[in-house]
Short mmCIF file of C-alpha atoms in Angstrom, two decimals:
data_model
loop_
_atom_site.label_atom_id
_atom_site.label_comp_id
_atom_site.label_asym_id
_atom_site.label_seq_id
_atom_site.Cartn_x
_atom_site.Cartn_y
_atom_site.Cartn_z
CA MET I 448 137.91 75.48 156.14
CA LEU I 449 135.20 75.06 153.58
CA GLY I 450 132.57 74.79 156.29
CA ASP I 451 133.77 78.05 157.90
CA THR I 452 133.61 79.81 154.55
CA LEU I 453 130.06 78.62 153.95
CA LEU I 454 129.07 79.68 157.45
CA ILE I 455 130.56 83.16 156.95
CA ALA I 456 128.74 83.46 153.62
CA LEU I 457 125.50 82.42 155.29
CA TYR I 458 125.87 85.01 158.06
CA ALA I 459 126.69 87.73 155.53
CA ALA I 460 123.71 86.77 153.39
CA ILE I 461 121.36 86.91 156.36
CA GLY I 462 122.56 90.39 157.32
CA ALA I 463 122.42 91.67 153.76
CA ALA I 464 118.96 90.18 153.21
CA GLY I 465 117.64 91.95 156.30
CA ALA I 466 119.01 95.30 155.11
CA GLY I 467 117.67 94.67 151.62
CA LEU I 468 114.19 93.94 152.94
CA VAL I 469 114.21 97.17 154.91
CA GLY I 470 115.37 98.99 151.75
CA VAL I 471 112.52 97.54 149.69
CA VAL I 472 110.00 98.72 152.27
CA LEU I 473 111.54 102.20 152.29
CA LEU I 474 111.58 102.43 148.49
CA TRP I 475 107.92 101.43 148.32
CA ALA I 476 107.01 103.99 150.99
CA LEU I 477 109.00 106.72 149.21
CA ARG I 478 107.99 105.72 145.64
CA LYS I 479 106.35 109.11 144.98
CA ARG I 480 109.27 111.16 146.23
CA SER I 481 112.20 112.57 144.31
CA VAL I 482 114.66 110.31 142.53
CA ALA I 483 117.38 111.78 144.74
CA VAL I 484 115.71 110.25 147.80
CA SER I 485 115.47 106.89 146.05
CA LEU I 486 119.16 107.00 145.13
CA ALA I 487 120.03 107.86 148.73
CA VAL I 488 117.98 104.91 149.95
CA VAL I 489 119.71 102.59 147.47
CA ALA I 490 123.13 103.81 148.59
CA GLY I 491 122.16 103.49 152.25
CA VAL I 492 120.83 99.96 151.71
CA THR I 493 124.06 98.98 149.99
CA VAL I 494 126.20 100.18 152.90
CA ALA I 495 123.74 98.83 155.48
CA ALA I 496 123.81 95.40 153.85
CA MET I 497 127.58 95.39 153.94
CA LEU I 498 127.63 96.65 157.50
CA ALA I 499 125.03 94.16 158.70
CA GLY I 500 126.84 91.24 157.13
CA THR I 501 130.16 92.43 158.50
CA MET I 502 128.83 92.91 162.03
CA ILE I 503 127.19 89.49 162.12
CA VAL I 504 130.35 87.80 160.81
CA ALA I 505 132.48 89.82 163.25
CA ARG I 506 130.30 88.72 166.18
CA ALA I 507 130.42 85.16 165.02
CA MET I 508 134.21 85.29 164.78
CA PHE I 509 134.48 86.75 168.31
CA LEU I 510 136.52 89.77 167.26
CA SER I 511 137.77 92.10 169.97
CA ASP I 512 135.90 95.30 170.76
CA HIS I 513 138.71 97.30 169.20
CA ASP I 514 138.60 95.34 165.93
CA LEU I 515 134.82 95.56 165.88
CA TRP I 516 135.03 99.33 166.38
CA VAL I 517 137.49 99.64 163.49
CA VAL I 518 135.23 97.69 161.18
CA THR I 519 132.21 99.73 162.20
CA THR I 520 134.07 103.03 161.68
CA VAL I 521 135.23 101.99 158.22
CA CYS I 522 131.67 101.00 157.23
CA ALA I 523 130.26 104.23 158.64
CA MET I 524 132.72 106.34 156.63
CA ALA I 525 131.81 104.36 153.55
CA ALA I 526 128.13 105.01 154.28
CA VAL I 527 128.71 108.77 154.57
CA VAL I 528 130.66 108.93 151.33
CA SER I 529 128.10 106.75 149.51
CA LEU I 530 125.17 108.84 150.70
CA ALA I 531 126.94 112.07 149.70
CA VAL I 532 127.68 110.76 146.22
CA ALA I 533 124.13 109.44 145.87
CA LEU I 534 122.67 112.80 146.88
CA LEU I 535 124.91 114.66 144.41
CA LEU I 536 123.96 112.28 141.63
CA GLY I 537 120.30 112.53 142.61
CA ARG I 538 120.39 116.32 142.54
CA SER I 539 122.02 116.23 139.10
CA VAL I 540 119.38 113.84 137.76
CA VAL I 541 116.55 115.88 139.31
CA LYS I 542 117.95 119.09 137.84
CA GLY I 543 118.23 117.50 134.40
CA SER I 544 114.69 116.10 134.56
CA ARG I 545 113.33 119.50 135.63
CA GLU I 546 115.10 121.22 132.75
CA LEU I 547 113.71 118.62 130.38
CA ALA I 548 110.20 119.07 131.80
CA GLU I 549 110.50 122.86 131.44
CA ALA I 550 111.57 122.51 127.82
CA THR I 551 108.75 120.02 127.18
CA ARG I 552 106.11 122.54 128.23
CA ALA I 553 106.80 124.40 124.97
CA LEU I 554 105.33 121.46 123.06
CA GLY I 555 101.91 122.40 124.31
CA ASP I 556 102.36 126.10 123.45
CA ASP I 557 104.07 126.74 120.12
CA GLY I 558 105.57 123.32 119.47
CA ASP I 559 109.15 124.61 119.67
CA PHE I 560 111.31 122.26 121.72
CA THR I 561 114.99 122.70 122.54
CA PRO I 562 116.50 119.91 124.68
CA PRO I 563 118.79 120.84 127.57
CA PRO I 564 122.42 121.23 126.45
CA ALA I 565 123.78 118.54 128.82
CA ALA I 566 121.70 115.66 130.14
CA PRO I 567 123.01 113.94 133.33
CA THR I 568 122.15 110.45 132.07
CA SER I 569 121.98 108.72 128.69
CA GLU I 570 118.30 107.92 129.27
CA LEU I 571 117.41 111.59 129.71
CA ALA I 572 119.55 112.46 126.67
CA GLU I 573 117.70 109.87 124.58
CA LEU I 574 114.37 111.17 125.86
CA GLY I 575 115.41 114.68 124.85
CA ARG I 576 116.29 113.49 121.34
CA GLN I 577 112.96 111.71 121.01
CA LEU I 578 111.09 114.81 122.18
CA ALA I 579 113.04 116.95 119.70
CA ALA I 580 112.07 114.58 116.88
CA THR I 581 108.45 114.66 118.05
CA SER I 582 108.57 118.45 118.14
CA ALA I 583 109.85 118.54 114.56
CA ARG I 584 107.05 116.24 113.42
CA LEU I 585 104.47 118.35 115.26
CA ALA I 586 105.83 121.51 113.65
CA ALA I 587 105.65 119.90 110.21
CA SER I 588 102.12 118.69 110.93
CA ARG I 589 101.04 122.18 112.04
CA GLU I 590 102.55 123.67 108.90
CA ARG I 591 100.72 121.15 106.71
CA GLU I 592 97.51 121.89 108.59
CA ARG I 593 97.93 125.63 108.07
CA THR I 594 98.67 125.11 104.39
CA LEU I 595 95.68 122.82 103.99
CA GLU I 596 93.39 125.23 105.81
CA ALA I 597 94.55 128.13 103.63
CA SER I 598 94.02 125.97 100.56
CA ARG I 599 90.52 125.07 101.72
CA ARG I 600 89.59 128.70 102.32
CA GLU I 601 90.91 129.62 98.90
CA LEU I 602 89.02 126.71 97.37
CA VAL I 603 85.75 127.74 99.00
CA ALA I 604 86.20 131.30 97.75
CA TRP I 605 86.91 130.13 94.20
CA ILE I 606 84.06 127.64 94.11
CA SER I 607 81.68 130.27 95.45
CA HIS I 608 82.78 132.58 92.65
CA ASP I 609 82.51 129.87 90.00
CA LEU I 610 79.07 128.78 91.18
CA ARG I 611 77.70 132.30 91.49
CA THR I 612 78.23 133.09 87.79
CA PRO I 613 76.41 130.05 86.29
CA LEU I 614 73.69 130.24 88.92
CA ALA I 615 73.03 133.86 88.02
CA GLY I 616 72.93 132.91 84.35
CA LEU I 617 70.57 130.00 85.07
CA GLN I 618 68.26 132.27 87.04
CA ALA I 619 68.20 134.87 84.28
CA MET I 620 67.51 132.29 81.55
CA THR I 621 64.84 130.59 83.64
CA GLU I 622 63.06 133.88 84.27
CA ALA I 623 63.25 134.71 80.55
CA LEU I 624 61.66 131.37 79.69
CA GLU I 625 58.97 131.82 82.34
CA ASP I 626 58.13 135.34 81.11
CA GLY I 627 58.08 134.19 77.46
CA ILE I 628 60.61 136.79 76.34
CA ALA I 629 63.22 134.31 75.08
CA ASP I 630 63.77 134.70 71.35
CA ASP I 631 64.83 131.07 70.93
CA PRO I 632 63.86 128.81 73.88
CA HIS I 633 65.89 125.93 72.46
CA VAL I 634 69.11 127.97 72.71
CA TYR I 635 68.29 128.86 76.31
CA LEU I 636 67.62 125.22 77.15
CA THR I 637 70.94 124.19 75.59
CA ARG I 638 72.79 126.81 77.65
CA ILE I 639 70.99 125.68 80.80
CA GLY I 640 72.05 122.10 80.10
CA THR I 641 75.64 123.21 79.60
CA GLU I 642 75.75 125.15 82.87
CA VAL I 643 74.11 122.30 84.78
CA GLY I 644 76.65 119.86 83.34
CA ARG I 645 79.52 122.14 84.38
CA MET I 646 78.22 122.43 87.93
CA SER I 647 77.62 118.68 88.10
CA ALA I 648 81.22 118.08 87.07
CA MET I 649 82.38 120.51 89.75
CA VAL I 650 80.35 118.72 92.42
CA GLY I 651 81.71 115.39 91.18
CA ASP I 652 85.27 116.69 91.52
CA LEU I 653 84.55 117.88 95.05
CA PHE I 654 83.14 114.48 96.00
CA GLU I 655 86.13 112.67 94.50
CA LEU I 656 88.58 114.97 96.28
CA SER I 657 86.80 114.53 99.60
CA ARG I 658 87.11 110.74 99.26
CA ILE I 659 90.80 111.04 98.50
CA GLN I 660 91.54 113.38 101.41
CA ALA I 661 89.48 111.22 103.78
CA GLY I 662 91.48 108.15 102.74
CA VAL I 663 88.39 106.21 101.67
CA LEU I 664 89.17 105.98 97.97
CA ALA I 665 88.53 102.31 97.17
CA LEU I 666 90.86 100.96 94.49
CA SER I 667 90.42 97.79 92.46
CA PRO I 668 93.86 97.28 90.92
CA ALA I 669 94.30 95.00 87.96
CA ARG I 670 97.19 94.26 85.64
CA MET I 671 96.88 96.15 82.35
CA SER I 672 98.99 97.70 79.63
CA VAL I 673 99.96 101.35 79.70
CA TYR I 674 99.48 101.38 75.92
CA ASP I 675 95.78 100.60 76.34
CA LEU I 676 95.34 103.18 79.12
CA VAL I 677 96.92 105.95 77.05
CA GLY I 678 95.03 104.95 73.91
CA ASP I 679 91.66 105.05 75.65
CA ALA I 680 92.45 108.39 77.32
CA MET I 681 93.52 109.99 74.02
CA ALA I 682 90.41 108.72 72.27
CA GLY I 683 88.26 110.25 75.01
CA VAL I 684 89.67 113.77 74.52
CA ASP I 685 90.11 113.67 70.75
CA ALA I 686 86.95 115.71 70.13
CA LEU I 687 88.06 118.38 72.62
CA ALA I 688 91.47 118.58 70.96
CA ARG I 689 89.90 119.09 67.53
CA GLU I 690 87.59 121.75 68.94
CA HIS I 691 90.58 123.68 70.28
CA GLY I 692 92.69 123.09 67.17
CA VAL I 693 95.31 121.16 69.13
CA ARG I 694 97.26 118.20 67.75
CA LEU I 695 97.23 115.20 70.04
CA VAL I 696 100.14 112.81 69.51
CA GLY I 697 101.45 109.77 71.34
CA HIS I 698 105.22 109.41 70.98
CA GLY I 699 107.06 106.53 72.60
CA VAL I 700 104.13 104.88 74.36
CA GLU I 701 105.56 101.50 75.33
CA PRO I 702 103.24 98.55 76.08
CA VAL I 703 104.62 98.09 79.61
CA PRO I 704 102.36 96.52 82.26
CA VAL I 705 101.14 98.27 85.38
CA GLU I 706 98.85 97.23 88.20
CA VAL I 707 96.35 100.04 88.70
CA ASP I 708 92.67 100.80 89.03
CA GLY I 709 91.75 101.34 85.39
CA ARG I 710 88.87 103.71 86.09
CA GLU I 711 90.82 105.96 88.44
CA MET I 712 93.97 105.99 86.33
CA SER I 713 91.90 106.85 83.25
CA ARG I 714 90.61 109.83 85.20
CA VAL I 715 94.19 110.86 85.96
CA LEU I 716 95.16 110.80 82.29
CA ALA I 717 91.92 112.51 81.24
CA ASN I 718 92.47 115.34 83.73
CA LEU I 719 96.05 115.84 82.54
CA LEU I 720 95.06 115.76 78.86
CA VAL I 721 92.08 118.11 79.25
CA ASN I 722 94.23 120.53 81.24
CA ALA I 723 96.98 120.38 78.59
CA ILE I 724 94.56 120.88 75.68
CA ARG I 725 92.92 123.91 77.31
CA ARG I 726 96.31 125.48 78.05
CA THR I 727 97.81 124.87 74.63
CA PRO I 728 97.10 127.51 71.96
CA ALA I 729 95.53 126.59 68.62
CA ASP I 730 97.86 124.76 66.23
CA GLY I 731 99.85 123.62 69.27
CA THR I 732 100.71 120.04 70.20
CA VAL I 733 100.03 117.92 73.26
CA ALA I 734 102.34 114.90 73.40
CA VAL I 735 101.82 111.78 75.49
CA SER I 736 104.53 109.23 76.27
CA ALA I 737 105.00 106.23 78.55
CA CYS I 738 108.08 104.18 79.27
CA ARG I 739 109.72 102.09 81.96
CA GLU I 740 112.63 103.53 83.93
CA ALA I 741 114.32 101.13 86.36
CA ASP I 742 111.66 100.09 88.90
CA ARG I 743 108.96 102.54 87.78
CA VAL I 744 106.73 103.38 84.85
CA VAL I 745 106.62 107.04 83.82
CA LEU I 746 103.63 108.48 81.97
CA SER I 747 104.01 112.05 80.77
CA VAL I 748 101.84 114.71 79.15
CA THR I 749 103.66 117.65 77.55
CA ASP I 750 101.72 120.77 76.53
CA GLY I 751 102.49 124.10 74.87
CA CYS I 752 101.26 126.42 77.61
CA GLY I 753 104.45 128.45 77.62
CA GLY I 754 105.56 127.23 81.03
CA ILE I 755 104.62 127.85 84.65
CA ALA I 756 106.21 130.49 86.84
CA PRO I 757 108.98 128.85 88.94
CA GLU I 758 107.44 130.10 92.19
CA ASP I 759 104.14 128.42 91.24
CA LEU I 760 105.57 125.01 90.39
CA PRO I 761 105.46 123.69 94.00
CA ARG I 762 101.76 124.66 94.23
CA VAL I 763 100.50 123.17 90.98
CA PHE I 764 99.03 120.07 92.65
CA ASP I 765 97.59 121.96 95.64
CA THR I 766 93.84 121.87 96.16
CA GLY I 767 92.19 124.84 94.45
CA TRP I 768 95.34 126.09 92.70
CA ARG I 769 94.89 127.76 89.33
CA GLY I 770 97.20 129.90 87.29
CA THR I 771 96.75 133.63 87.12
CA ASP I 772 94.97 133.27 83.76
CA ALA I 773 92.61 130.56 85.03
CA ARG I 774 89.80 132.69 86.43
CA THR I 775 87.36 131.93 83.65
CA PRO I 776 84.68 129.29 84.29
CA PRO I 777 86.05 126.72 81.80
CA ALA I 778 89.11 126.40 84.03
CA GLY I 779 86.97 124.67 86.66
CA ALA I 780 87.48 124.84 90.38
CA GLY I 781 91.17 123.99 90.36
CA LEU I 782 90.57 120.42 91.58
CA GLY I 783 91.76 118.38 88.60
CA LEU I 784 95.47 118.31 89.45
CA ALA I 785 94.78 117.82 93.16
CA ILE I 786 92.71 114.76 92.22
CA VAL I 787 95.54 113.57 89.97
CA ARG I 788 98.04 113.69 92.83
CA GLY I 789 95.64 112.02 95.26
CA ILE I 790 94.87 109.10 92.92
CA VAL I 791 98.52 108.62 91.96
CA GLU I 792 99.66 108.63 95.60
CA ALA I 793 96.90 106.14 96.42
CA HIS I 794 98.65 103.86 93.88
CA GLN I 795 101.96 104.34 95.76
CA GLY I 796 103.14 106.60 92.97
CA ARG I 797 104.19 110.21 92.54
CA ALA I 798 102.99 113.13 90.40
CA ALA I 799 105.43 115.80 89.25
CA VAL I 800 105.66 118.76 86.88
CA ARG I 801 108.53 120.65 85.30
CA ASN I 802 108.96 123.27 82.64
CA VAL I 803 110.20 122.32 79.18
CA PRO I 804 110.88 124.54 76.17
CA GLY I 805 107.56 126.04 75.11
CA GLY I 806 105.43 124.48 77.84
CA CYS I 807 105.45 122.11 80.77
CA ARG I 808 105.62 118.37 81.29
CA PHE I 809 103.38 116.57 83.79
CA GLU I 810 104.67 113.18 84.89
CA VAL I 811 103.05 110.26 86.68
CA HIS I 812 105.47 107.79 88.28
CA LEU I 813 103.97 104.38 89.06
CA PRO I 814 105.56 101.24 90.53
CA ALA I 815 106.61 98.82 87.81
CA VAL I 816 105.19 95.31 87.67
CA VAL I 817 107.75 92.52 87.75
#
C-alpha cells in the first residue's frame, strides 16, 4: 500500500512538474504583458498541473474510459472557472494600477496627489499611501522653496537699498576730499571709516548666512558655562548700551554647562543683545537670563521694544525680515536674527520669540549637558 502511494505521488509530481515548466516558460515569454495575462497563466498552470497529474495517475491505474472522461470533465470545468476568476482579478488589479498611475501623473504637474478611493490589493493601497505622503512632502518642500525665494528677493532689494545710501555718501565725501572743498577732512575720513565698517559688517553677515544655508558651518563644540557666555556677551555690548541710555541687567543667569561652539554662540548672544538695545528706548532695560529646564538650557533676552505685531511673529527669524520701523541703515540688512536661528539649529537647538508686557522675549533653547 505504501509503495502504491509513493508511486501515485511520483506520477502526480511528474505531471505537475511538466505543467509547471511550461508555465515558467510562458511567464517568461509574457513578462512584459499585463498582470491579468500573468494571473491567467498562473491559474492555467495550476489547473494544468492538477490535470496532468490526474491523467497520468488515471492511466497508471487503468481506469475505464468513462471514469477517465469524468475526471477530465471535472478538471476542465475547474480550469474554466479558475481562468475566469483569474481574468476578473487581473482586470481589477489592472484597473487599480491604471487609476494609481493616472493619479501619480499629478506629482509631476502641481504636486497634488489623491489616491484612488478603493485599491484592489493591499500592496496598491500601501503604494497609494506612500505616494500621498511623498506628495505632501513635495508640497511642503515647494512651499518652503517659494518662501525662501521670496525672502531672497526681498533680501536682495533691501541690501541694494542699504548699500546704495552709504555708497552714495562715500562717493560724495571722496569727491569733496579730492576737490579740496571739505571743511574738515578728518571728519570726512571718520565718516568714511564708519560707512566702510558698516558695509563690511553687512558683507560678513551675508557670508555667515550663506555658510549656514549651505550647511557648511563648521562647529567646534566644547563644554563651557552659560554664565561665562552671558558675561562675555554683556561685556561686549556694554558700551553700546551706555550710548543708547539702556540698562543692561543679568537676572537669574545660572552657571549651567552647555556644549557649544563658543565663538558662534557668542555671536548669537551678541546679535540678540544688539538688536534688543537698538529697539529699547532710552532709560529702558534689557534683561538677560539663563536657566535649565528639564533636558534643555534656555537663554533669554528681554527688551522694551513695545512688542511685535502678532502677524509678524512667525517671520521674525526669516532671512531679510525687519520691522516696519527698521528701514534706517543702523538696522542692518535684517540678517542678524536669521543668523541666530541658523547657528542655534546647527547646535540642535531652537530659537523662539514671544511678546511680553512692554516688549518681547527672545529665547534660545539648547540641549542640556548631562
